[in-house]
mmCIF file of C-alpha atoms in Angstrom:
data_model
loop_
_atom_site.group_PDB
_atom_site.id
_atom_site.type_symbol
_atom_site.label_atom_id
_atom_site.label_comp_id
_atom_site.label_asym_id
_atom_site.label_seq_id
_atom_site.Cartn_x
_atom_site.Cartn_y
_atom_site.Cartn_z
ATOM 1 C CA MET A 71 -19.036 -33.460 -27.682
ATOM 2 C CA ALA A 72 -21.214 -31.675 -30.002
ATOM 3 C CA LEU A 73 -24.754 -32.161 -31.271
ATOM 4 C CA ASP A 74 -26.031 -32.235 -34.965
ATOM 5 C CA PRO A 75 -29.150 -30.193 -35.101
ATOM 6 C CA ARG A 76 -30.166 -32.789 -37.566
ATOM 7 C CA SER A 77 -29.315 -35.758 -35.665
ATOM 8 C CA PRO A 78 -29.832 -37.284 -32.030
ATOM 9 C CA ARG A 79 -26.475 -38.750 -32.221
ATOM 10 C CA PRO A 80 -23.723 -37.104 -30.623
ATOM 11 C CA LEU A 81 -20.590 -36.054 -32.894
ATOM 12 C CA PRO A 82 -17.085 -36.477 -31.569
ATOM 13 C CA ALA A 83 -15.272 -33.332 -30.492
ATOM 14 C CA ALA A 84 -13.292 -30.998 -33.451
ATOM 15 C CA HIS A 85 -10.115 -31.596 -31.318
ATOM 16 C CA ALA A 86 -9.035 -33.771 -28.470
ATOM 17 C CA LEU A 87 -6.102 -34.158 -26.159
ATOM 18 C CA VAL A 88 -4.943 -37.700 -25.173
ATOM 19 C CA SER A 89 -2.738 -38.511 -22.690
ATOM 20 C CA ALA A 90 -1.297 -40.807 -20.757
ATOM 21 C CA PRO A 91 -1.171 -40.100 -17.080
ATOM 22 C CA GLY A 92 1.904 -40.411 -15.330
ATOM 23 C CA ALA A 93 3.455 -39.311 -11.968
ATOM 24 C CA PRO A 94 3.099 -35.490 -10.399
ATOM 25 C CA ARG A 95 5.961 -33.157 -11.666
ATOM 26 C CA ARG A 96 9.127 -33.055 -8.882
ATOM 27 C CA LEU A 97 9.166 -29.984 -6.639
ATOM 28 C CA PRO A 98 12.240 -28.311 -7.666
ATOM 29 C CA GLY A 99 14.930 -28.479 -5.157
ATOM 30 C CA GLY A 100 16.528 -25.456 -3.238
ATOM 31 C CA GLU A 101 13.231 -23.396 -3.321
ATOM 32 C CA PRO A 102 13.956 -20.188 -1.513
ATOM 33 C CA LEU A 103 10.253 -20.090 0.888
ATOM 34 C CA PRO A 104 9.294 -23.247 2.804
ATOM 35 C CA PRO A 105 5.762 -24.031 2.760
ATOM 36 C CA GLU A 106 4.627 -21.869 5.333
ATOM 37 C CA ASP A 107 5.968 -18.415 3.645
ATOM 38 C CA TYR A 108 3.945 -19.558 0.785
ATOM 39 C CA ARG A 109 0.640 -19.775 2.943
ATOM 40 C CA ARG A 110 1.399 -16.519 4.163
ATOM 41 C CA LEU A 111 1.825 -15.247 0.841
ATOM 42 C CA PHE A 112 -1.611 -16.511 -0.056
ATOM 43 C CA GLY A 113 -3.229 -14.957 3.020
ATOM 44 C CA VAL A 114 -1.859 -11.393 2.293
ATOM 45 C CA MET A 115 -2.981 -12.149 -1.343
ATOM 46 C CA GLU A 116 -6.478 -13.387 0.050
ATOM 47 C CA ALA A 117 -6.686 -10.144 2.348
ATOM 48 C CA VAL A 118 -6.315 -7.497 0.061
ATOM 49 C CA ASP A 119 -7.762 -9.444 -3.595
ATOM 50 C CA ARG A 120 -11.324 -8.072 -3.023
ATOM 51 C CA ALA A 121 -10.232 -4.335 -1.906
ATOM 52 C CA PRO A 122 -12.670 -2.175 -3.739
ATOM 53 C CA ASP A 123 -9.862 1.032 -3.993
ATOM 54 C CA LEU A 124 -6.771 2.165 -3.214
ATOM 55 C CA PRO A 125 -7.590 3.581 0.588
ATOM 56 C CA ALA A 126 -9.368 -0.123 1.147
ATOM 57 C CA PHE A 127 -6.189 -2.136 -0.323
ATOM 58 C CA ARG A 128 -3.822 0.253 1.740
ATOM 59 C CA GLU A 129 -5.426 -0.829 4.921
ATOM 60 C CA ARG A 130 -5.767 -4.396 4.260
ATOM 61 C CA LEU A 131 -2.035 -4.698 3.001
ATOM 62 C CA LEU A 132 -0.437 -3.135 6.279
ATOM 63 C CA ARG A 133 -2.991 -5.208 7.986
ATOM 64 C CA ALA A 134 -2.209 -8.247 6.383
ATOM 65 C CA LEU A 135 1.752 -7.891 6.786
ATOM 66 C CA GLU A 136 1.354 -7.150 10.519
ATOM 67 C CA GLU A 137 -0.943 -10.553 10.861
ATOM 68 C CA TRP A 138 1.036 -12.830 8.301
ATOM 69 C CA PHE A 139 4.562 -11.619 9.291
ATOM 70 C CA GLY A 140 4.530 -9.830 12.428
ATOM 71 C CA TYR A 141 5.981 -6.784 10.928
ATOM 72 C CA SER A 142 4.944 -3.747 13.143
ATOM 73 C CA THR A 143 6.426 -1.042 11.701
ATOM 74 C CA ILE A 144 5.230 -0.410 8.327
ATOM 75 C CA ALA A 145 4.763 2.489 5.643
ATOM 76 C CA VAL A 146 2.273 1.804 2.558
ATOM 77 C CA LEU A 147 2.784 5.115 0.351
ATOM 78 C CA HIS A 148 1.697 6.080 -3.486
ATOM 79 C CA GLY A 149 2.461 8.690 -6.242
ATOM 80 C CA PRO A 150 3.688 9.214 -9.459
ATOM 81 C CA THR A 151 6.560 8.467 -9.005
ATOM 82 C CA VAL A 152 8.895 6.920 -5.848
ATOM 83 C CA ALA A 153 10.250 10.497 -4.835
ATOM 84 C CA ALA A 154 6.531 11.715 -4.681
ATOM 85 C CA ALA A 155 5.468 8.444 -2.979
ATOM 86 C CA LEU A 156 8.204 8.872 -0.228
ATOM 87 C CA TYR A 157 7.872 13.004 0.242
ATOM 88 C CA ASP A 158 4.618 13.839 0.039
ATOM 89 C CA GLY A 159 3.046 10.909 2.154
ATOM 90 C CA ARG A 160 -0.056 9.747 0.685
ATOM 91 C CA GLY A 161 -0.721 6.677 2.111
ATOM 92 C CA ILE A 162 -1.024 5.155 5.543
ATOM 93 C CA LYS A 163 1.618 4.191 8.201
ATOM 94 C CA SER A 164 1.875 2.117 11.274
ATOM 95 C CA GLY A 165 4.278 1.594 14.017
ATOM 96 C CA TYR A 166 5.902 4.803 14.070
ATOM 97 C CA SER A 167 5.529 7.120 16.771
ATOM 98 C CA ARG A 168 4.794 11.196 16.266
ATOM 99 C CA GLU A 169 7.941 11.863 17.717
ATOM 100 C CA PHE A 170 10.025 9.562 15.683
ATOM 101 C CA LEU A 171 8.032 10.842 12.621
ATOM 102 C CA ALA A 172 8.407 14.683 13.707
ATOM 103 C CA GLU A 173 12.205 13.967 14.186
ATOM 104 C CA TYR A 174 12.842 12.352 10.998
ATOM 105 C CA ALA A 175 10.817 15.431 9.154
ATOM 106 C CA GLU A 176 12.777 17.767 11.028
ATOM 107 C CA ARG A 177 16.075 16.653 10.741
ATOM 108 C CA TRP A 178 16.765 13.305 8.821
ATOM 109 C CA ILE A 179 14.469 13.075 5.872
ATOM 110 C CA ALA A 180 17.113 14.032 3.391
ATOM 111 C CA ALA A 181 19.711 11.767 4.606
ATOM 112 C CA ASP A 182 17.503 8.845 4.499
ATOM 113 C CA PRO A 183 19.187 6.703 1.797
ATOM 114 C CA TYR A 184 15.837 5.611 0.581
ATOM 115 C CA MET A 185 15.469 9.263 -0.823
ATOM 116 C CA SER A 186 18.432 9.108 -2.893
ATOM 117 C CA PRO A 187 18.124 8.522 -6.500
ATOM 118 C CA HIS A 188 20.599 5.538 -6.137
ATOM 119 C CA ALA A 189 17.804 3.691 -4.058
ATOM 120 C CA HIS A 190 14.802 4.898 -6.533
ATOM 121 C CA ASP A 191 17.011 3.415 -9.363
ATOM 122 C CA LEU A 192 17.777 0.193 -7.884
ATOM 123 C CA LEU A 193 14.310 -0.245 -6.878
ATOM 124 C CA ALA A 194 13.589 0.272 -10.260
ATOM 125 C CA GLU A 195 15.920 -2.582 -11.287
ATOM 126 C CA ARG A 196 15.402 -5.004 -8.326
ATOM 127 C CA GLY A 197 12.026 -4.374 -7.079
ATOM 128 C CA VAL A 198 12.923 -5.247 -3.410
ATOM 129 C CA VAL A 199 15.704 -3.621 -1.650
ATOM 130 C CA THR A 200 17.257 -3.659 1.556
ATOM 131 C CA LEU A 201 19.161 -0.808 3.510
ATOM 132 C CA ARG A 202 22.114 -2.861 4.056
ATOM 133 C CA GLU A 203 22.144 -2.887 -0.301
ATOM 134 C CA LEU A 204 22.135 0.612 -0.328
ATOM 135 C CA HIS A 205 25.709 0.970 1.460
ATOM 136 C CA PRO A 206 24.797 3.741 4.043
ATOM 137 C CA GLU A 207 28.200 3.660 5.550
ATOM 138 C CA LEU A 208 29.712 5.081 2.398
ATOM 139 C CA VAL A 209 27.848 8.372 2.676
ATOM 140 C CA PRO A 210 28.466 10.823 5.702
ATOM 141 C CA THR A 211 25.308 11.800 5.920
ATOM 142 C CA GLN A 212 23.221 8.153 5.735
ATOM 143 C CA ARG A 213 25.390 7.246 7.709
ATOM 144 C CA ALA A 214 24.906 9.345 10.523
ATOM 145 C CA TYR A 215 21.354 8.918 9.971
ATOM 146 C CA VAL A 216 22.021 5.484 10.732
ATOM 147 C CA GLU A 217 24.030 5.584 13.703
ATOM 148 C CA ARG A 218 22.382 8.430 15.435
ATOM 149 C CA PHE A 219 18.671 7.910 14.231
ATOM 150 C CA LEU A 220 17.503 4.519 13.731
ATOM 151 C CA LYS A 221 19.878 2.513 15.753
ATOM 152 C CA PRO A 222 19.069 4.488 18.959
ATOM 153 C CA ASN A 223 15.566 3.484 18.037
ATOM 154 C CA GLY A 224 16.365 -0.054 18.038
ATOM 155 C CA ILE A 225 16.370 -0.214 14.014
ATOM 156 C CA HIS A 226 19.515 -2.019 12.211
ATOM 157 C CA ASP A 227 18.096 -2.954 8.991
ATOM 158 C CA LYS A 228 14.716 -2.132 6.513
ATOM 159 C CA VAL A 229 13.544 -3.237 3.444
ATOM 160 C CA ALA A 230 11.136 -1.732 0.948
ATOM 161 C CA PHE A 231 9.541 -3.124 -2.459
ATOM 162 C CA LEU A 232 8.174 -0.822 -5.143
ATOM 163 C CA ILE A 233 5.310 -1.762 -7.995
ATOM 164 C CA ASP A 234 6.144 0.532 -10.684
ATOM 165 C CA ALA A 235 2.667 0.842 -12.731
ATOM 166 C CA GLY A 236 4.108 3.273 -15.308
ATOM 167 C CA ALA A 237 1.908 6.269 -16.163
ATOM 168 C CA GLU A 238 -0.781 5.249 -12.978
ATOM 169 C CA GLY A 239 2.198 5.543 -10.460
ATOM 170 C CA VAL A 240 3.734 3.588 -7.850
ATOM 171 C CA LEU A 241 2.985 1.952 -4.668
ATOM 172 C CA TYR A 242 6.008 1.867 -2.049
ATOM 173 C CA VAL A 243 5.841 -0.611 0.794
ATOM 174 C CA GLY A 244 8.414 0.236 3.454
ATOM 175 C CA VAL A 245 9.110 -2.431 6.505
ATOM 176 C CA VAL A 246 10.892 -1.801 9.531
ATOM 177 C CA VAL A 247 12.614 -5.083 10.993
ATOM 178 C CA ARG A 248 12.697 -4.643 14.682
ATOM 179 C CA GLY A 249 14.943 -7.050 16.870
ATOM 180 C CA ALA A 250 17.023 -8.211 13.974
ATOM 181 C CA GLN A 251 20.434 -7.050 12.650
ATOM 182 C CA GLN A 252 19.002 -7.394 9.122
ATOM 183 C CA VAL A 253 16.187 -8.699 7.275
ATOM 184 C CA ALA A 254 15.760 -12.637 7.218
ATOM 185 C CA ALA A 255 16.216 -13.809 3.278
ATOM 186 C CA ARG A 256 13.203 -15.297 3.724
ATOM 187 C CA ASP A 257 11.586 -11.988 4.194
ATOM 188 C CA VAL A 258 13.092 -10.588 0.858
ATOM 189 C CA ALA A 259 11.894 -13.634 -1.192
ATOM 190 C CA VAL A 260 8.362 -13.288 0.211
ATOM 191 C CA MET A 261 8.357 -9.447 -1.220
ATOM 192 C CA ARG A 262 9.777 -10.527 -4.412
ATOM 193 C CA ALA A 263 6.720 -12.928 -4.822
ATOM 194 C CA LEU A 264 4.174 -10.742 -3.348
ATOM 195 C CA ARG A 265 5.282 -8.010 -5.557
ATOM 196 C CA ARG A 266 4.854 -9.686 -8.581
ATOM 197 C CA HIS A 267 1.455 -10.895 -7.626
ATOM 198 C CA LEU A 268 0.356 -7.371 -6.350
ATOM 199 C CA GLU A 269 1.396 -5.840 -9.301
ATOM 200 C CA PRO A 270 -1.756 -6.062 -11.814
ATOM 201 C CA LEU A 271 -3.812 -5.173 -8.789
ATOM 202 C CA VAL A 272 -2.173 -2.194 -7.535
ATOM 203 C CA THR A 273 -2.039 -1.098 -11.313
ATOM 204 C CA ARG A 274 -5.810 -1.230 -11.747
ATOM 205 C CA LEU A 275 -6.047 0.606 -7.981
ATOM 206 C CA LEU A 276 -4.002 3.475 -8.922
ATOM 207 C CA ALA A 277 -5.515 4.075 -12.120
ATOM 208 C CA ASP A 278 -9.172 4.100 -10.542
ATOM 209 C CA ASP A 279 -7.432 6.609 -7.772
ATOM 210 C CA ARG A 280 -5.702 8.795 -10.272
ATOM 211 C CA ALA A 281 -9.347 9.136 -12.237
ATOM 212 C CA ALA A 282 -11.007 9.822 -8.365
ATOM 213 C CA ALA A 283 -8.147 12.683 -7.771
ATOM 214 C CA SER A 284 -8.936 13.815 -11.312
ATOM 215 C CA ALA A 285 -12.859 14.039 -10.331
ATOM 216 C CA ALA A 286 -12.141 15.451 -6.410
ATOM 217 C CA GLY A 287 -9.718 18.222 -8.380
ATOM 218 C CA GLU A 288 -12.703 19.427 -10.023
ATOM 219 C CA LEU A 289 -14.360 20.233 -6.865
ATOM 220 C CA GLY A 290 -11.324 21.765 -5.914
ATOM 221 C CA LEU A 291 -9.824 19.624 -3.699
ATOM 222 C CA THR A 292 -6.470 19.014 -2.581
ATOM 223 C CA PRO A 293 -4.978 14.999 -2.431
ATOM 224 C CA ARG A 294 -4.915 15.468 1.609
ATOM 225 C CA GLU A 295 -8.428 16.759 1.378
ATOM 226 C CA ARG A 296 -9.649 14.359 -0.793
ATOM 227 C CA GLU A 297 -8.166 11.259 1.760
ATOM 228 C CA VAL A 298 -9.469 13.157 5.221
ATOM 229 C CA ALA A 299 -13.292 13.692 3.211
ATOM 230 C CA GLY A 300 -13.450 9.835 2.362
ATOM 231 C CA LEU A 301 -12.193 8.618 5.516
ATOM 232 C CA ALA A 302 -14.928 10.919 7.421
ATOM 233 C CA ALA A 303 -17.612 9.860 4.830
ATOM 234 C CA GLN A 304 -17.061 6.092 5.857
ATOM 235 C CA GLY A 305 -18.060 7.199 9.565
ATOM 236 C CA LEU A 306 -14.337 7.689 10.827
ATOM 237 C CA THR A 307 -13.709 10.014 13.955
ATOM 238 C CA ASN A 308 -11.573 12.937 13.786
ATOM 239 C CA GLN A 309 -9.051 11.346 16.067
ATOM 240 C CA GLN A 310 -9.169 7.980 13.888
ATOM 241 C CA ILE A 311 -8.768 10.031 10.624
ATOM 242 C CA ALA A 312 -5.482 11.656 12.523
ATOM 243 C CA GLN A 313 -4.332 8.106 13.633
ATOM 244 C CA ARG A 314 -4.621 6.517 10.026
ATOM 245 C CA LEU A 315 -3.106 9.615 8.504
ATOM 246 C CA PHE A 316 -0.333 10.735 11.327
ATOM 247 C CA VAL A 317 -1.238 14.227 11.529
ATOM 248 C CA GLY A 318 -2.920 15.986 14.510
ATOM 249 C CA VAL A 319 -6.369 16.164 15.144
ATOM 250 C CA GLY A 320 -6.447 20.174 14.896
ATOM 251 C CA THR A 321 -4.865 19.615 10.986
ATOM 252 C CA VAL A 322 -7.722 17.106 10.576
ATOM 253 C CA LYS A 323 -10.452 19.694 11.444
ATOM 254 C CA LYS A 324 -8.823 22.115 9.048
ATOM 255 C CA HIS A 325 -9.036 19.633 6.356
ATOM 256 C CA LEU A 326 -12.333 19.110 7.472
ATOM 257 C CA THR A 327 -13.480 22.739 7.205
ATOM 258 C CA ARG A 328 -12.286 23.168 3.910
ATOM 259 C CA VAL A 329 -14.054 20.335 2.328
ATOM 260 C CA LEU A 330 -17.232 21.199 3.809
ATOM 261 C CA ALA A 331 -16.777 24.684 2.306
ATOM 262 C CA LYS A 332 -15.686 23.252 -0.957
ATOM 263 C CA THR A 333 -18.444 20.929 -1.548
ATOM 264 C CA GLY A 334 -20.843 22.961 -0.136
ATOM 265 C CA VAL A 335 -22.238 21.136 2.205
ATOM 266 C CA THR A 336 -22.661 21.632 6.646
ATOM 267 C CA SER A 337 -22.289 18.592 8.354
ATOM 268 C CA ARG A 338 -20.849 15.010 7.732
ATOM 269 C CA THR A 339 -23.883 13.413 6.958
ATOM 270 C CA GLN A 340 -24.392 15.818 4.520
ATOM 271 C CA LEU A 341 -21.074 15.155 3.301
ATOM 272 C CA ALA A 342 -21.223 11.441 3.173
ATOM 273 C CA VAL A 343 -24.422 11.920 1.086
ATOM 274 C CA ARG A 344 -22.212 13.892 -1.504
ATOM 275 C CA TRP A 345 -19.244 11.794 -1.217
ATOM 276 C CA GLN A 346 -21.527 8.684 -2.246
ATOM 277 C CA ALA A 347 -22.886 10.746 -5.161
ATOM 278 C CA PHE A 348 -19.442 11.644 -5.838
ATOM 279 C CA ASP A 349 -18.468 7.629 -6.349
ATOM 280 C CA THR A 350 -21.692 7.200 -8.072
ATOM 281 C CA ALA A 351 -21.097 9.636 -10.607
ATOM 282 C CA ARG A 352 -17.380 9.266 -11.028
ATOM 283 C CA SER A 353 -17.889 5.622 -11.480
ATOM 284 C CA GLY A 354 -20.946 5.714 -13.801
ATOM 285 C CA ALA A 355 -23.211 3.677 -11.689
ATOM 286 C CA ALA A 356 -27.075 4.375 -11.032
ATOM 287 C CA ALA A 357 -27.714 5.107 -7.293
ATOM 288 C CA PRO A 358 -30.776 3.279 -6.088
ATOM 289 C CA PRO A 359 -33.500 5.988 -5.390
ATOM 290 C CA GLY A 360 -33.490 7.198 -1.756
ATOM 291 C CA ALA A 361 -30.241 5.249 -1.090
ATOM 292 C CA ALA A 362 -28.897 5.552 2.087
ATOM 293 C CA PRO A 363 -25.070 6.831 2.857
ATOM 294 C CA ARG A 364 -22.585 3.950 2.904
ATOM 295 C CA ALA A 365 -21.637 4.016 6.194
ATOM 296 C CA ALA A 366 -23.184 5.673 9.487
ATOM 297 C CA VAL A 367 -21.694 8.905 10.299
ATOM 298 C CA GLN A 368 -20.975 10.081 13.707
ATOM 299 C CA SER A 369 -21.527 13.532 14.607
ATOM 300 C CA GLU A 370 -18.191 15.368 15.628
ATOM 301 C CA ALA A 371 -17.081 19.121 15.482
#
């Protein structure tokens, strides 16, 4: 109802919808997902929808996939293209041993079916692709990769989904399904739905991350140095950073030494303060006078 300022009497609304309520709409038959999978889908979305930045989103997505679906071996990677995301390895991984990753990088990366242009085309077209759909048995090098590397490590199938945010880049999520001969159709259906729901959030986070990378470039930091700096500023130890990024502790120390030099600070506490100021300047928000670092920073060589 709208009130006429000249009269206390209520006036009828300009437009009103009148309808007779009926029975609720029947759910369609043949749904690929049972109710429990929709709850898992919502569980993942609830875990990530308030992520403040891309690193937090990656961590929350990985943990949510572990918690809600029992996946134990996951990669969440991103880059300007799917090839760059896979080769450069920006992102996080879980469930892989260092020995597995070292052998993969030294001997098998070029033979990985997901590294092929054919796989990239299928991911762009379908969004979700299993290893079996890539038919590695038809390519000798890929067949050797599966038979001599994946299967001896207990891996018979994989599934990946891709979110393409155009100029902002892509996010790639790869899952190894252990203990099964092939990825369950339900898992594929969940990933299709999850990919659609995540696309707007991922697009925004990739755009923010690209802006942060550009700003960090002005400090002379490489993408990996920026990741190390951000994690150190959050209070993670060198060991924790190494585990998160799947690199050695010595590599983290080298990156951190270069970060301290480039940012003109001499300690991790000073880095946390500088990094908070960097984030504030990038976002355009005013930091409160005398604000403390956003995380307690551990003293560590």
